Amino acid sequence: MKKLAILLLATGLFSSCAELEVVPTAFITKENFFKTTDDAAASVTSVYAALNIDLTDQSLFGRNLYFLTDMGSDYAAAGASAINPNVRAISGLTYDANTDRIQVAWRQIYNGINRANVAIDNIPNVSGNEAVKTRYINEAKFIRGLLYFQAVRLWGGVPLVLHEAKTLNIADLKIGRSSVGDIYAQIIKDLTDAEALPATLTAAEAGRATSGAAKSLLAKVYLTRKDWANAAAKAAEVQTASNYDLFADFADVFNKTKKNGKEHIFSVQFAENQQGSGASGSTFMRTSFAGFTSTEPADIISDVALFYDIYEVGDKRRDVTYAKKLNIPGTATYYTFPKPLFRKYLDTTNLSNGANVAINFPLIRYADILLTYAEAVNEQGGPTAAAYEALNKVRRRAFGKPIGVVSSVDYTGLTQAQFREAIYEERKKEFVQEGHRWFDLVRWGRLVTEVKKVAAKASVTDRNTLYPIPQSERNINPEGLPQNPGY
């Protein structure tokens, strides 16, 4: 009997289905697996692990996707110590179908999709409580929807694979590009099923998908599709949930002692000294300050100071997002830098050990849903009182004002076009290097205009609104995977 090895990268694989951090590995044959709900739990945890673990490379949300969604935009440019020509190609927008960061992102996304398919196909056959099984299937559907949402925005039409591979025959594995519409229809179906997930989690379950996460991602999907009514409706449902709110202090979004808090609707989990290359945390977490001079950190691979000066006086987001100096914990000594250093994901309590951090990547947070709601409402005919309030809550927090109280920093009296520009500005300042910028600019039709403002990226053209299908994939299936325009 054929045995298909399933790589299970899971948190507490043989001890707990709830924890999502410590990651043992095991190869288990399919014949010996998928017998009980414990097996189902382990398989779903391996699906989550596709987001934050890669034993051979930087993990998808640990750093690799950042190159495409942030360095490929106007947020960052390759610095002097970025010696990888593939990274420099993405920064300078000279990448092509052979650029390895693009190939790795494709592989990692489809690795996660395949793991989700394995879980979805096999969990119905295990013995145990049907409600528990349904929950695990819906968690896998949430991750599959999330990953296809990344893929369809990065590449356009991609292969729509919904079941585990039953053969290793290359001819049978050649699947062509599906239409963008078909992919979005499947994303919406998966996330609609995932809305049945629990609304709240126990402390031991922190990091797993919830109904609120599914509704939030659906809101973002509808927004991308310019389905304003459904985007506003789903974002409104999330706002009515009692378990979500903004942190009063913007810095708490990136405080490791407050991860999986009330603003974190869905975060990719990272632990101290986490197993896997590039998996010690989110972007720039591996930067170590041990042995640095007092003026120049040695491992800054990217010029991330491009937006430092756009913040208004009093906007507290600037000094959470960037730093010109950092205190050495337990001393009165500071590291000072000739240009601002990106700091959101730095564990400033432990600068001497850049790998020993545990700050999550906040993939969906409540501020995003407030701005999604405000944008969707405005696009249906202009701002309403509720849209103003959603936008102004984010702005008040930015300036340290009481979130629910009318303030002098509020936006008022804007036309539809002016309100739209206000949304653009607040998203730009709120989500620096959180994986949104490239997607936002593309869906707004502003990628070329905004990125061209950065001198090092002046070569940007309309071709950059999609990434190329990796040549390694086209070599296997050239007819089924026609290349995107311009590559």
XYZ file of C-alpha atoms in Angstrom:
487
model
C 0.000 0.000 0.000
C 1.330 3.439 -0.935
C 2.415 5.543 2.001
C 2.279 9.319 1.772
C 4.503 10.906 4.412
C 2.846 13.767 6.210
C 5.189 16.296 7.764
C 3.549 17.487 10.935
C 5.054 20.665 12.290
C 2.896 21.296 15.267
C 2.777 22.879 18.657
C 2.556 20.325 21.429
C 1.926 17.680 18.775
C 1.656 14.789 21.190
C 0.708 16.686 24.312
C -1.862 19.389 23.590
C -3.984 20.425 20.651
C -4.311 23.938 22.012
C -0.785 25.319 22.246
C 0.635 26.835 19.056
C 4.218 27.681 19.939
C 6.719 24.903 20.788
C 7.229 22.908 17.613
C 8.352 19.275 17.563
C 8.383 17.391 14.262
C 7.501 13.866 13.214
C 6.967 11.846 10.064
C 3.845 9.738 10.332
C 2.448 7.491 7.643
C -1.127 8.131 6.643
C -2.162 4.562 7.490
C -1.247 5.128 11.130
C -2.810 8.562 11.364
C -6.267 10.159 11.254
C -7.806 7.716 13.696
C -8.955 10.014 16.508
C -9.744 13.635 17.194
C -6.276 13.967 18.732
C -4.899 13.137 15.298
C -7.260 15.697 13.783
C -6.031 18.315 16.250
C -2.402 17.584 15.409
C -3.055 17.820 11.684
C -4.720 21.224 12.064
C -1.906 22.492 14.242
C 0.451 21.561 11.424
C -1.638 23.813 9.175
C -1.054 26.744 11.517
C 2.657 25.900 11.564
C 2.844 26.601 7.825
C 2.452 30.275 8.719
C 5.376 30.584 11.092
C 7.750 27.651 10.605
C 10.075 26.705 7.763
C 13.014 24.480 8.654
C 14.914 25.443 5.497
C 14.170 29.139 5.040
C 12.686 32.246 6.585
C 9.080 31.467 7.438
C 6.162 32.889 5.484
C 5.037 35.453 8.060
C 8.328 35.454 9.960
C 9.969 37.446 7.222
C 9.584 36.034 3.733
C 6.226 37.561 2.801
C 7.490 40.910 4.085
C 9.816 41.183 1.103
C 6.847 41.176 -1.289
C 4.265 43.133 0.700
C 6.482 45.787 2.262
C 9.892 45.962 0.618
C 8.111 45.663 -2.737
C 6.191 48.836 -1.837
C 7.295 52.289 -0.693
C 7.697 51.230 2.945
C 11.286 49.964 2.745
C 14.326 49.769 0.502
C 17.268 47.388 0.637
C 20.060 48.700 2.848
C 23.813 48.383 2.510
C 23.990 44.996 4.201
C 21.259 43.444 2.043
C 23.720 41.371 0.029
C 21.192 38.879 -1.368
C 20.654 39.941 -5.017
C 17.118 38.527 -4.897
C 16.222 40.830 -2.011
C 17.774 43.785 -3.802
C 15.811 42.901 -6.931
C 12.540 43.037 -5.012
C 13.508 46.340 -3.417
C 14.458 47.866 -6.768
C 11.453 46.285 -8.531
C 13.759 44.534 -10.995
C 12.673 41.059 -9.932
C 11.679 38.413 -12.439
C 10.255 34.885 -12.508
C 13.517 33.442 -11.166
C 13.729 35.628 -8.061
C 13.997 33.178 -5.194
C 11.952 35.082 -2.574
C 8.957 34.898 -4.913
C 9.486 31.177 -5.495
C 9.788 30.519 -1.767
C 6.597 32.464 -1.017
C 4.731 30.384 -3.612
C 6.093 27.153 -2.115
C 5.234 28.174 1.437
C 1.699 29.257 0.562
C 0.967 26.031 -1.287
C 2.575 23.999 1.469
C 0.035 25.490 3.856
C -2.823 24.951 1.406
C -1.805 21.308 0.978
C -1.708 20.766 4.729
C -5.160 22.320 5.014
C -6.455 20.059 2.229
C -5.070 16.966 3.967
C -6.837 17.950 7.187
C -10.131 18.851 5.493
C -10.196 15.610 3.468
C -9.299 13.243 6.301
C -10.779 14.629 9.508
C -14.348 13.533 8.593
C -13.132 9.920 8.759
C -11.732 9.988 12.288
C -13.690 8.729 15.261
C -14.881 11.180 17.875
C -17.191 14.072 18.596
C -18.681 15.502 15.394
C -18.743 19.082 16.697
C -15.054 18.900 17.524
C -14.278 17.501 14.081
C -16.279 20.265 12.413
C -14.389 22.884 14.363
C -11.031 21.506 13.237
C -12.184 21.382 9.619
C -13.318 24.999 9.813
C -9.990 26.079 11.279
C -8.247 24.456 8.326
C -10.676 26.187 5.964
C -9.859 29.519 7.590
C -6.136 29.029 6.938
C -6.794 27.814 3.398
C -8.926 30.898 2.737
C -6.251 33.125 4.237
C -3.514 31.617 2.082
C -5.521 31.766 -1.132
C -6.288 35.410 -0.312
C -2.542 36.067 -0.189
C -1.947 34.109 -3.402
C -4.691 35.637 -5.553
C -3.598 39.158 -4.655
C 0.082 38.426 -5.290
C -0.247 36.514 -8.567
C -3.823 36.845 -9.814
C -5.248 33.563 -11.053
C -3.422 30.631 -9.456
C -4.052 26.857 -9.365
C -7.101 26.149 -7.208
C -6.232 22.946 -5.352
C -8.886 21.755 -2.903
C -7.899 18.162 -2.142
C -4.787 16.345 -1.058
C -2.570 14.852 -3.734
C -3.368 11.178 -4.278
C -0.446 10.518 -6.605
C 3.137 11.567 -7.168
C 2.704 11.389 -10.949
C 3.771 14.797 -12.294
C 1.251 14.670 -15.136
C -1.596 14.302 -12.660
C -0.291 17.160 -10.533
C -0.252 19.705 -13.360
C -3.085 22.087 -12.490
C -3.586 25.272 -14.469
C -4.485 28.741 -13.300
C -8.081 29.241 -12.196
C -9.880 32.528 -12.723
C -9.608 35.232 -10.082
C -13.373 35.053 -9.664
C -13.337 31.321 -8.967
C -10.573 31.700 -6.402
C -12.421 34.454 -4.558
C -15.611 32.380 -4.605
C -13.744 29.556 -2.863
C -12.150 31.940 -0.353
C -15.575 33.301 0.549
C -16.994 29.789 0.861
C -14.171 28.661 3.171
C -14.414 31.749 5.354
C -18.206 31.572 5.508
C -17.889 28.028 6.838
C -15.266 29.277 9.310
C -17.743 31.812 10.715
C -19.144 28.857 12.683
C -15.959 28.767 14.786
C -16.156 29.796 18.466
C -16.318 33.512 19.136
C -13.932 33.333 22.086
C -11.060 31.096 23.139
C -9.631 29.862 26.386
C -6.147 31.025 27.343
C -4.780 27.641 26.303
C -6.294 28.062 22.828
C -4.811 31.498 22.161
C -3.759 31.985 18.566
C -6.378 29.761 16.956
C -8.936 31.093 14.479
C -12.312 32.347 15.711
C -15.576 33.406 14.133
C -14.425 36.995 14.532
C -11.273 36.232 12.573
C -13.332 34.674 9.784
C -15.716 37.648 9.653
C -12.793 40.072 9.682
C -11.027 38.317 6.844
C -14.288 38.184 4.900
C -14.629 41.957 5.365
C -11.161 42.426 3.893
C -11.935 40.058 1.012
C -15.126 41.958 0.179
C -13.263 45.275 0.426
C -10.658 44.030 -2.046
C -13.454 42.965 -4.398
C -15.080 46.405 -4.004
C -18.192 44.744 -2.609
C -18.690 47.695 -0.306
C -21.998 46.619 1.212
C -20.794 43.195 2.307
C -17.455 44.605 3.487
C -19.238 47.139 5.687
C -21.696 44.540 6.972
C -19.008 42.054 8.005
C -16.856 44.756 9.593
C -19.942 45.953 11.489
C -20.530 42.433 12.816
C -16.988 42.392 14.191
C -17.512 45.777 15.828
C -20.596 44.534 17.650
C -18.605 41.705 19.246
C -17.788 42.506 22.850
C -14.383 40.801 22.818
C -12.595 43.241 20.460
C -11.402 46.802 21.011
C -8.373 49.020 20.496
C -5.608 49.051 23.047
C -5.511 52.497 24.622
C -1.770 52.637 23.906
C -0.578 51.884 20.367
C 2.642 50.415 21.771
C 0.688 47.592 23.400
C -0.064 46.103 19.975
C 3.603 45.019 19.904
C 4.085 44.362 23.600
C 4.976 40.688 24.073
C 3.225 40.644 27.455
C -0.077 41.604 25.781
C -0.058 39.421 22.697
C -3.357 37.799 21.706
C -5.063 40.695 23.432
C -8.311 42.493 22.685
C -7.022 44.184 19.515
C -5.459 41.012 18.082
C -8.175 39.356 16.028
C -5.748 36.909 14.445
C -1.998 36.817 14.932
C 0.692 34.503 13.643
C 2.284 33.070 16.770
C 5.979 33.377 17.610
C 7.812 32.017 20.639
C 11.194 32.605 22.224
C 13.968 30.706 20.420
C 11.375 29.142 18.142
C 12.508 26.211 16.033
C 13.040 26.797 12.327
C 15.257 29.021 10.241
C 13.934 32.551 10.133
C 11.204 31.672 12.591
C 12.374 33.484 15.687
C 9.763 36.126 15.212
C 8.375 38.679 12.847
C 10.246 41.043 10.567
C 13.606 42.217 11.907
C 13.307 40.216 15.127
C 16.547 38.400 14.380
C 18.489 41.653 14.562
C 20.901 41.382 17.486
C 22.376 44.411 19.185
C 25.209 42.466 20.816
C 28.538 44.006 19.861
C 27.103 46.920 17.896
C 28.859 50.254 17.981
C 27.078 53.098 19.668
C 26.040 54.629 16.371
C 25.522 51.984 13.700
C 23.704 48.667 14.036
C 25.514 46.109 11.901
C 22.601 43.982 10.739
C 20.192 46.536 9.308
C 19.321 45.032 5.947
C 16.742 47.604 4.965
C 16.314 51.350 4.937
C 12.991 51.549 6.739
C 13.155 55.244 7.544
C 11.304 56.298 4.418
C 8.123 57.299 6.272
C 9.592 58.605 9.522
C 8.842 62.251 8.762
C 5.237 61.851 7.593
C 3.803 61.731 11.105
C 2.204 64.817 12.601
C 3.519 66.286 15.824
C 2.028 64.283 18.688
C 1.320 61.133 16.666
C 2.574 58.407 18.993
C 2.707 55.846 16.221
C 5.970 57.285 14.924
C 8.074 56.443 17.964
C 6.546 52.990 18.270
C 7.185 52.294 14.599
C 10.674 53.822 14.460
C 13.459 54.653 16.893
C 16.432 56.991 16.709
C 17.780 55.611 19.957
C 17.157 52.598 22.162
C 17.852 52.239 25.838
C 20.065 49.332 26.901
C 17.880 47.565 29.489
C 19.024 48.044 33.054
C 21.383 50.884 32.175
C 21.326 54.594 31.448
C 23.064 53.939 28.126
C 21.439 54.272 24.720
C 22.167 53.006 21.263
C 21.804 55.956 18.897
C 21.359 55.649 15.160
C 22.199 57.941 12.258
C 18.782 57.219 10.765
C 15.594 55.829 12.296
C 15.515 52.106 12.966
C 12.326 50.099 12.461
C 11.331 48.921 15.925
C 7.785 47.519 16.002
C 8.909 43.915 16.329
C 12.058 44.457 18.380
C 11.984 43.120 21.910
C 13.466 46.210 23.527
C 13.631 44.412 26.882
C 16.158 41.942 25.474
C 18.251 43.679 22.820
C 21.307 41.496 23.391
C 19.573 38.371 22.055
C 17.599 39.112 18.916
C 16.417 35.512 18.517
C 15.011 35.241 22.025
C 11.764 37.100 21.364
C 8.094 36.258 21.368
C 6.277 39.098 19.608
C 3.510 37.864 17.333
C 2.788 39.106 13.825
C -0.613 40.897 14.060
C -2.143 39.699 10.815
C -5.631 41.084 11.547
C -6.223 43.617 14.281
C -9.201 45.673 15.311
C -7.821 48.946 13.912
C -7.823 47.312 10.468
C -11.501 46.425 10.822
C -12.432 49.959 11.914
C -10.688 51.412 8.860
C -12.171 48.713 6.622
C -15.640 49.674 7.829
C -15.002 53.399 7.360
C -13.691 52.875 3.827
C -16.506 50.552 2.767
C -19.186 52.923 4.048
C -17.582 55.952 2.424
C -17.366 54.250 -0.956
C -21.131 53.761 -0.924
C -21.860 57.482 -1.074
C -19.724 59.333 1.424
C -18.958 59.267 5.139
C -21.626 58.688 7.752
C -21.446 59.414 11.469
C -20.564 55.761 12.090
C -17.796 55.873 9.474
C -16.356 59.027 11.060
C -16.403 57.394 14.473
C -14.600 54.289 13.218
C -11.885 56.385 11.560
C -11.571 58.789 14.461
C -11.171 56.030 17.038
C -7.960 55.006 15.283
C -6.801 58.611 15.031
C -7.588 59.439 18.667
C -5.567 56.468 19.864
C -2.676 57.593 17.662
C -2.538 60.894 19.524
C -3.092 59.408 22.968
C -6.659 60.725 23.274
C -9.557 58.827 24.884
C -10.742 56.522 22.123
C -14.483 56.983 22.587
C -14.531 60.739 23.198
C -14.789 63.482 20.563
C -11.381 65.130 20.222
C -9.639 68.049 18.568
C -7.736 65.582 16.364
C -10.929 64.182 14.836
C -11.648 64.357 11.144
C -14.817 66.365 10.443
C -16.616 67.950 7.491
C -14.898 65.959 4.738
C -16.184 65.267 1.273
C -16.219 61.683 0.057
C -12.908 62.247 -1.761
C -11.327 63.898 1.281
C -12.510 61.116 3.556
C -11.001 58.591 1.134
C -7.657 60.421 1.360
C -7.901 60.388 5.147
C -8.309 56.605 5.039
C -5.225 56.363 2.825
C -3.195 58.430 5.287
C -4.294 56.601 8.415
C -3.656 53.152 6.920
C -0.227 54.292 5.739
C 0.770 55.434 9.233
C -0.993 52.705 11.209
C 0.230 49.550 9.469
C 3.883 50.165 8.629
C 5.423 46.767 7.830
C 2.395 44.752 8.892
C 1.912 43.155 5.476
C -0.787 45.518 4.151
C 0.899 48.296 2.170
C 1.493 46.629 -1.219
C -1.987 45.109 -1.162
C -3.543 48.481 -0.256
C -1.731 50.363 -3.007
C -2.656 47.775 -5.621
C -6.357 47.693 -4.732
C -6.477 51.516 -4.647
C -4.794 51.729 -8.047
C -2.042 53.852 -6.489
C 0.982 51.544 -6.517
C 2.793 53.199 -9.413
C 2.030 56.754 -8.260
C 3.133 56.249 -4.647
C 6.119 53.964 -5.161
C 7.546 56.203 -7.873
C 8.021 58.866 -5.180
C 10.894 56.761 -3.777
C 13.954 57.480 -5.909
C 15.306 53.942 -5.626
C 12.006 52.564 -6.927
C 11.319 54.970 -9.797
C 11.294 52.091 -12.304
C 7.897 50.907 -11.015
C 5.319 50.166 -13.722
C 1.907 48.529 -13.985
C 3.583 45.120 -14.246
C 4.446 45.450 -10.538
C 0.770 45.191 -9.568
C 1.230 41.413 -9.826
C 4.239 39.252 -9.103
C 5.514 36.800 -11.719
C 4.550 33.150 -11.607
C 7.771 31.414 -10.461
C 9.695 30.008 -13.405
C 10.287 26.788 -11.489
C 6.512 26.219 -11.539
C 6.167 27.157 -15.210
C 8.936 24.731 -16.137
C 6.687 21.935 -14.882
C 3.472 23.243 -16.424
C 4.191 26.004 -19.000
C 0.831 25.756 -20.772
C -1.263 25.662 -17.608
C 0.648 28.505 -15.962
C 0.928 31.356 -18.464
C 3.083 34.201 -17.196
C 1.725 37.502 -15.912
C 2.130 40.539 -18.216
C 5.537 42.206 -18.244
C 7.565 39.164 -17.199
